[in-house]
Amino acid sequence: DAVDKDGEAVLDDHDNQIVTLGLKSQAKHKANVIANGQINGFDWLVQRKVTHDTAIPSAILTYIAAVRTAHASICTAIDNASDMAAFIALHVSIYNDDGTLKTIAKVQDWPDDYAVTGNRR
């Protein structure tokens, strides 16, 4: 909960105490924004399905499911980080001696959209 220099609650325009988000909350919010950004480009296909009963390509459905799975896995890893070292480790990619990527940071481990990018609007 946010407090001022005197320890008094900082209130919003509706007299509710403002809450300052911690690192985990901020990281999960970022994951939410990324997941939504990766999925919402395909909303037009959902609208087309609802309004004209046109099938959504299976590659799109598979990709969206993979984004949701990755999002859940990332948020669980964030929640499970027991200390700052564990939290930082979620943000570190590991590279081979030649500079190529060996292991991507957990918070950046999103599915590849190569097969579906042409359907994004």
Coordinates of N, CA, C and O in Angstrom, one line a residue:
D1 N 0.8 -1.2 0.0 CA 0.0 0.0 0.0 C 0.9 1.2 0.0 O 1.9 1.3 0.7
A2 N 0.5 2.2 -0.8 CA 1.3 3.4 -0.9 C 1.0 4.3 0.2 O -0.1 4.5 0.7
V3 N 2.1 4.9 0.8 CA 2.0 5.9 1.9 C 2.9 7.0 1.6 O 3.9 6.9 0.8
D4 N 2.6 8.2 2.2 CA 3.4 9.4 2.0 C 4.5 9.4 3.0 O 4.7 8.5 3.7
K5 N 5.3 10.5 3.0 CA 6.5 10.6 3.9 C 6.1 10.6 5.4 O 6.9 10.2 6.2
D6 N 4.8 10.8 5.7 CA 4.4 10.8 7.1 C 3.7 9.4 7.4 O 3.2 9.2 8.6
G7 N 3.7 8.5 6.5 CA 3.2 7.2 6.7 C 1.7 7.1 6.5 O 1.0 6.1 6.8
E8 N 1.1 8.2 6.0 CA -0.3 8.2 5.7 C -0.7 7.6 4.4 O 0.1 7.8 3.4
A9 N -1.8 7.0 4.3 CA -2.2 6.3 3.0 C -2.3 7.4 1.9 O -2.9 8.5 2.1
V10 N -1.8 7.0 0.7 CA -2.0 7.8 -0.4 C -3.3 7.3 -1.1 O -3.4 6.2 -1.5
L11 N -4.2 8.3 -1.3 CA -5.5 7.9 -1.9 C -5.7 8.4 -3.3 O -5.1 9.4 -3.7
D12 N -6.5 7.6 -4.1 CA -6.8 8.1 -5.4 C -8.0 9.0 -5.4 O -8.4 9.4 -4.3
D13 N -8.5 9.4 -6.5 CA -9.6 10.3 -6.6 C -10.9 9.8 -6.0 O -11.9 10.6 -5.8
H14 N -11.0 8.5 -5.7 CA -12.2 7.9 -5.2 C -12.0 7.5 -3.7 O -12.7 6.7 -3.2
D15 N -10.9 8.1 -3.1 CA -10.6 7.8 -1.7 C -10.2 6.3 -1.5 O -10.3 5.8 -0.3
N16 N -9.7 5.6 -2.5 CA -9.2 4.3 -2.3 C -7.7 4.4 -2.2 O -7.0 5.2 -2.9
Q17 N -7.1 3.6 -1.3 CA -5.6 3.6 -1.2 C -5.0 3.1 -2.4 O -5.4 2.0 -3.0
I18 N -4.0 3.8 -2.9 CA -3.2 3.4 -4.0 C -2.3 2.2 -3.6 O -1.7 2.3 -2.6
V19 N -2.2 1.3 -4.5 CA -1.3 0.1 -4.3 C -0.1 0.2 -5.3 O -0.3 0.4 -6.5
T20 N 1.1 0.2 -4.7 CA 2.3 0.2 -5.6 C 2.6 -1.2 -5.9 O 2.8 -2.0 -5.0
L21 N 2.7 -1.6 -7.2 CA 2.9 -3.0 -7.6 C 4.4 -3.3 -7.3 O 5.3 -2.5 -7.6
G22 N 4.6 -4.5 -6.9 CA 6.0 -5.0 -6.7 C 6.5 -5.6 -8.0 O 5.9 -5.6 -9.0
L23 N 7.7 -6.1 -7.9 CA 8.4 -6.6 -9.1 C 7.6 -7.8 -9.8 O 7.5 -7.9 -11.0
K24 N 7.1 -8.7 -8.9 CA 6.4 -9.8 -9.5 C 5.1 -9.4 -10.2 O 4.8 -9.9 -11.3
S25 N 4.4 -8.5 -9.6 CA 3.2 -8.0 -10.2 C 3.5 -7.3 -11.5 O 2.7 -7.4 -12.5
Q26 N 4.5 -6.5 -11.5 CA 4.9 -5.8 -12.7 C 5.3 -6.8 -13.8 O 5.0 -6.6 -15.0
A27 N 6.1 -7.8 -13.5 CA 6.5 -8.8 -14.4 C 5.3 -9.6 -15.0 O 5.2 -9.9 -16.2
K28 N 4.3 -9.9 -14.1 CA 3.1 -10.6 -14.6 C 2.3 -9.7 -15.5 O 1.7 -10.2 -16.5
H29 N 2.2 -8.4 -15.1 CA 1.5 -7.5 -16.0 C 2.1 -7.4 -17.4 O 1.4 -7.4 -18.4
K30 N 3.5 -7.4 -17.4 CA 4.2 -7.4 -18.7 C 3.8 -8.6 -19.5 O 3.6 -8.6 -20.7
A31 N 3.8 -9.8 -18.8 CA 3.5 -11.0 -19.5 C 2.0 -11.0 -20.1 O 1.8 -11.4 -21.2
N32 N 1.1 -10.4 -19.3 CA -0.3 -10.2 -19.8 C -0.3 -9.4 -21.0 O -1.0 -9.7 -22.0
V33 N 0.4 -8.3 -21.0 CA 0.5 -7.3 -22.2 C 1.0 -8.1 -23.4 O 0.5 -8.0 -24.5
I34 N 2.1 -8.8 -23.2 CA 2.7 -9.5 -24.3 C 1.8 -10.6 -24.9 O 1.6 -10.7 -26.1
A35 N 1.2 -11.4 -24.0 CA 0.3 -12.4 -24.4 C -0.9 -11.8 -25.2 O -1.3 -12.3 -26.3
N36 N -1.5 -10.8 -24.7 CA -2.6 -10.1 -25.4 C -2.2 -9.6 -26.7 O -2.9 -9.7 -27.7
G37 N -1.0 -9.0 -26.8 CA -0.5 -8.5 -28.0 C -0.3 -9.6 -29.1 O -0.5 -9.4 -30.3
Q38 N 0.1 -10.8 -28.6 CA 0.4 -11.9 -29.5 C -0.9 -12.5 -30.0 O -1.0 -13.1 -31.1
I39 N -2.0 -12.4 -29.2 CA -3.3 -13.0 -29.6 C -4.2 -12.1 -30.3 O -4.9 -12.5 -31.3
N40 N -4.3 -10.8 -29.9 CA -5.4 -10.0 -30.4 C -5.3 -9.6 -31.9 O -6.3 -9.2 -32.4
G41 N -4.2 -9.9 -32.5 CA -4.1 -9.7 -33.9 C -5.0 -10.7 -34.7 O -5.2 -10.5 -35.9
F42 N -5.4 -11.7 -34.0 CA -6.3 -12.7 -34.7 C -7.7 -12.6 -34.3 O -8.5 -13.4 -34.7
D43 N -8.1 -11.5 -33.6 CA -9.5 -11.3 -33.3 C -10.4 -11.3 -34.5 O -11.6 -11.7 -34.4
W44 N -9.9 -10.8 -35.6 CA -10.8 -10.7 -36.8 C -11.2 -12.1 -37.2 O -12.4 -12.3 -37.7
L45 N -10.4 -13.1 -36.9 CA -10.8 -14.5 -37.3 C -12.0 -15.0 -36.4 O -12.8 -15.7 -36.8
V46 N -11.9 -14.6 -35.1 CA -13.0 -15.0 -34.2 C -14.3 -14.3 -34.6 O -15.3 -14.9 -34.6
Q47 N -14.2 -13.0 -34.9 CA -15.4 -12.2 -35.4 C -15.9 -12.9 -36.6 O -17.1 -13.0 -36.8
R48 N -15.0 -13.3 -37.6 CA -15.5 -13.9 -38.8 C -16.2 -15.3 -38.5 O -17.2 -15.6 -39.1
K49 N -15.6 -16.0 -37.5 CA -16.3 -17.3 -37.1 C -17.6 -17.0 -36.5 O -18.6 -17.7 -36.9
V50 N -17.8 -16.0 -35.7 CA -19.1 -15.8 -35.0 C -20.1 -15.2 -36.0 O -21.2 -15.6 -36.0
T51 N -19.7 -14.3 -36.9 CA -20.6 -13.7 -37.8 C -20.9 -14.5 -39.1 O -22.0 -14.4 -39.6
H52 N -20.0 -15.3 -39.5 CA -20.1 -16.0 -40.8 C -19.9 -17.5 -40.7 O -19.9 -18.2 -41.7
D53 N -19.6 -18.0 -39.5 CA -19.3 -19.4 -39.2 C -18.2 -19.9 -40.2 O -18.2 -21.0 -40.7
T54 N -17.2 -19.1 -40.4 CA -16.0 -19.4 -41.1 C -14.9 -20.0 -40.2 O -14.6 -19.4 -39.2
A55 N -14.4 -21.2 -40.5 CA -13.5 -21.9 -39.6 C -12.2 -21.1 -39.4 O -11.7 -20.4 -40.3
I56 N -11.7 -21.2 -38.2 CA -10.4 -20.6 -37.8 C -9.4 -21.6 -38.2 O -9.5 -22.8 -37.7
P57 N -8.3 -21.2 -38.9 CA -7.3 -22.2 -39.3 C -6.7 -22.9 -38.0 O -6.5 -22.2 -37.0
S58 N -6.5 -24.2 -38.1 CA -6.0 -24.9 -37.0 C -4.6 -24.4 -36.5 O -4.3 -24.4 -35.3
A59 N -3.8 -23.9 -37.4 CA -2.5 -23.3 -37.0 C -2.7 -22.1 -36.1 O -1.9 -22.0 -35.1
I60 N -3.7 -21.4 -36.3 CA -4.0 -20.2 -35.5 C -4.4 -20.7 -34.1 O -4.0 -20.2 -33.1
L61 N -5.3 -21.6 -34.1 CA -5.8 -22.2 -32.8 C -4.7 -22.8 -32.0 O -4.6 -22.6 -30.8
T62 N -3.8 -23.5 -32.7 CA -2.7 -24.1 -32.0 C -1.7 -23.0 -31.4 O -1.2 -23.1 -30.3
Y63 N -1.5 -22.0 -32.2 CA -0.6 -20.9 -31.8 C -1.2 -20.2 -30.6 O -0.5 -19.9 -29.6
I64 N -2.5 -19.9 -30.6 CA -3.2 -19.2 -29.5 C -3.1 -20.0 -28.2 O -2.8 -19.5 -27.1
A65 N -3.3 -21.3 -28.4 CA -3.2 -22.2 -27.2 C -1.8 -22.2 -26.7 O -1.5 -22.2 -25.5
A66 N -0.8 -22.2 -27.6 CA 0.6 -22.2 -27.1 C 1.0 -20.9 -26.4 O 1.7 -20.9 -25.4
V67 N 0.4 -19.8 -26.9 CA 0.6 -18.5 -26.2 C 0.0 -18.5 -24.8 O 0.6 -18.1 -23.8
R68 N -1.2 -19.1 -24.7 CA -1.8 -19.2 -23.4 C -1.0 -20.1 -22.4 O -0.9 -19.8 -21.2
T69 N -0.5 -21.2 -23.0 CA 0.3 -22.1 -22.2 C 1.6 -21.4 -21.7 O 2.0 -21.5 -20.5
A70 N 2.2 -20.7 -22.6 CA 3.5 -20.0 -22.3 C 3.2 -18.9 -21.2 O 4.0 -18.8 -20.3
H71 N 2.1 -18.2 -21.4 CA 1.7 -17.2 -20.4 C 1.5 -17.8 -19.0 O 2.1 -17.3 -18.0
A72 N 0.8 -18.9 -18.9 CA 0.6 -19.5 -17.7 C 1.9 -20.0 -17.1 O 2.2 -19.8 -15.8
S73 N 2.8 -20.6 -17.9 CA 4.1 -21.1 -17.4 C 5.0 -19.9 -16.9 O 5.6 -20.0 -15.9
I74 N 5.0 -18.8 -17.6 CA 5.8 -17.7 -17.2 C 5.2 -17.1 -15.9 O 6.0 -16.8 -15.0
C75 N 3.9 -16.9 -15.8 CA 3.4 -16.4 -14.6 C 3.6 -17.3 -13.4 O 3.9 -16.8 -12.3
T76 N 3.5 -18.6 -13.6 CA 3.8 -19.5 -12.5 C 5.2 -19.4 -12.1 O 5.5 -19.4 -10.9
A77 N 6.1 -19.3 -13.0 CA 7.6 -19.2 -12.7 C 7.8 -17.9 -11.9 O 8.6 -17.9 -11.0
I78 N 7.1 -16.9 -12.3 CA 7.3 -15.6 -11.6 C 6.8 -15.8 -10.1 O 7.4 -15.4 -9.2
D79 N 5.6 -16.3 -10.0 CA 5.0 -16.6 -8.7 C 5.9 -17.5 -7.8 O 6.0 -17.3 -6.6
N80 N 6.6 -18.4 -8.4 CA 7.4 -19.4 -7.7 C 8.8 -18.9 -7.4 O 9.6 -19.6 -6.7
A81 N 9.2 -17.8 -7.9 CA 10.5 -17.2 -7.6 C 10.6 -16.9 -6.2 O 9.9 -16.0 -5.7
S82 N 11.4 -17.6 -5.4 CA 11.4 -17.5 -4.0 C 12.3 -16.3 -3.4 O 12.2 -15.9 -2.3
D83 N 13.2 -15.8 -4.3 CA 14.0 -14.7 -3.8 C 14.4 -13.9 -5.1 O 14.1 -14.2 -6.2
M84 N 15.2 -12.8 -4.9 CA 15.6 -12.0 -5.9 C 16.5 -12.7 -7.0 O 16.3 -12.5 -8.2
A85 N 17.3 -13.6 -6.5 CA 18.2 -14.3 -7.4 C 17.3 -15.2 -8.4 O 17.6 -15.2 -9.6
A86 N 16.3 -15.8 -7.8 CA 15.4 -16.6 -8.7 C 14.6 -15.8 -9.6 O 14.4 -16.1 -10.8
F87 N 14.2 -14.6 -9.2 CA 13.5 -13.7 -10.0 C 14.4 -13.2 -11.2 O 14.0 -13.2 -12.3
I88 N 15.6 -12.8 -10.9 CA 16.5 -12.3 -11.9 C 16.8 -13.4 -12.9 O 16.9 -13.2 -14.1
A89 N 17.0 -14.7 -12.4 CA 17.3 -15.8 -13.3 C 16.2 -16.0 -14.4 O 16.5 -16.4 -15.5
L90 N 15.0 -15.6 -14.1 CA 13.9 -15.7 -15.1 C 14.1 -14.8 -16.2 O 13.5 -14.9 -17.3
H91 N 14.9 -13.7 -16.0 CA 15.2 -12.7 -17.0 C 16.5 -12.8 -17.8 O 16.9 -12.0 -18.5
V92 N 17.2 -13.9 -17.5 CA 18.6 -14.1 -18.1 C 18.6 -15.2 -19.1 O 18.2 -16.3 -18.8
S93 N 19.0 -14.8 -20.3 CA 19.2 -15.8 -21.4 C 20.7 -16.4 -21.3 O 21.6 -15.6 -20.8
I94 N 20.9 -17.6 -21.7 CA 22.2 -18.2 -21.6 C 22.7 -18.4 -23.1 O 21.9 -18.8 -24.0
Y95 N 24.0 -18.0 -23.3 CA 24.5 -18.1 -24.6 C 25.7 -19.1 -24.7 O 26.4 -19.3 -23.7
N96 N 25.8 -19.7 -25.9 CA 27.0 -20.5 -26.1 C 28.2 -19.7 -26.3 O 28.2 -18.5 -26.4
D97 N 29.4 -20.4 -26.3 CA 30.7 -19.7 -26.4 C 30.8 -18.9 -27.7 O 31.4 -17.8 -27.8
D98 N 30.1 -19.3 -28.7 CA 30.1 -18.6 -30.0 C 29.1 -17.5 -30.1 O 29.0 -16.9 -31.2
G99 N 28.4 -17.2 -29.0 CA 27.4 -16.1 -29.0 C 26.0 -16.5 -29.4 O 25.1 -15.6 -29.3
T100 N 25.8 -17.7 -29.8 CA 24.5 -18.1 -30.2 C 23.6 -18.4 -28.9 O 24.2 -18.8 -27.9
L101 N 22.4 -18.3 -29.1 CA 21.5 -18.5 -27.9 C 21.4 -20.0 -27.6 O 21.2 -20.8 -28.4
K102 N 21.6 -20.3 -26.3 CA 21.5 -21.7 -25.8 C 20.2 -21.8 -25.1 O 19.4 -22.8 -25.4
T103 N 19.8 -21.0 -24.2 CA 18.6 -21.0 -23.5 C 18.0 -19.6 -23.4 O 18.6 -18.8 -22.8
I104 N 16.8 -19.5 -23.8 CA 16.1 -18.1 -23.7 C 15.6 -17.9 -22.3 O 15.2 -18.9 -21.6
A105 N 15.6 -16.7 -21.9 CA 15.1 -16.3 -20.6 C 13.7 -16.8 -20.5 O 12.9 -16.6 -21.4
K106 N 13.3 -17.3 -19.3 CA 11.9 -17.8 -19.1 C 10.9 -16.8 -19.5 O 9.9 -17.1 -20.1
V107 N 11.1 -15.5 -19.1 CA 10.0 -14.5 -19.4 C 10.0 -14.1 -20.8 O 9.1 -13.3 -21.2
Q108 N 10.9 -14.6 -21.6 CA 10.9 -14.3 -23.1 C 10.6 -15.5 -23.9 O 10.7 -15.5 -25.1
D109 N 10.2 -16.6 -23.2 CA 10.0 -17.9 -23.9 C 8.6 -18.0 -24.4 O 7.7 -18.7 -23.9
W110 N 8.3 -17.3 -25.5 CA 7.0 -17.3 -26.2 C 7.1 -18.1 -27.4 O 8.2 -18.2 -28.0
P111 N 6.0 -18.6 -27.9 CA 6.0 -19.4 -29.1 C 6.3 -18.6 -30.4 O 6.0 -17.4 -30.4
D112 N 6.9 -19.3 -31.3 CA 7.3 -18.7 -32.6 C 6.0 -18.5 -33.4 O 5.2 -19.4 -33.5
D113 N 5.8 -17.3 -34.0 CA 4.6 -17.0 -34.7 C 4.8 -17.1 -36.2 O 4.0 -16.6 -37.0
Y114 N 6.0 -17.6 -36.7 CA 6.3 -17.6 -38.1 C 5.2 -18.2 -38.9 O 4.8 -17.7 -40.0
A115 N 4.6 -19.3 -38.5 CA 3.6 -20.0 -39.3 C 2.2 -19.3 -39.4 O 1.4 -19.6 -40.2
V116 N 2.0 -18.3 -38.5 CA 0.7 -17.6 -38.5 C 0.8 -16.1 -38.7 O -0.3 -15.5 -38.8
T117 N 2.0 -15.6 -38.8 CA 2.1 -14.1 -38.9 C 1.3 -13.5 -40.1 O 0.9 -12.4 -40.0
G118 N 1.2 -14.3 -41.2 CA 0.4 -13.7 -42.3 C -1.0 -13.6 -42.1 O -1.7 -12.9 -42.8
N119 N -1.6 -14.2 -41.0 CA -3.0 -14.0 -40.7 C -3.3 -12.9 -39.6 O -4.4 -12.7 -39.3
R120 N -2.2 -12.3 -39.2 CA -2.4 -11.3 -38.1 C -2.8 -10.0 -38.8 O -2.3 -9.6 -39.8
R121 N -3.7 -9.3 -38.2 CA -4.1 -8.0 -38.7 C -4.0 -7.0 -37.6 O -4.0 -7.2 -36.4

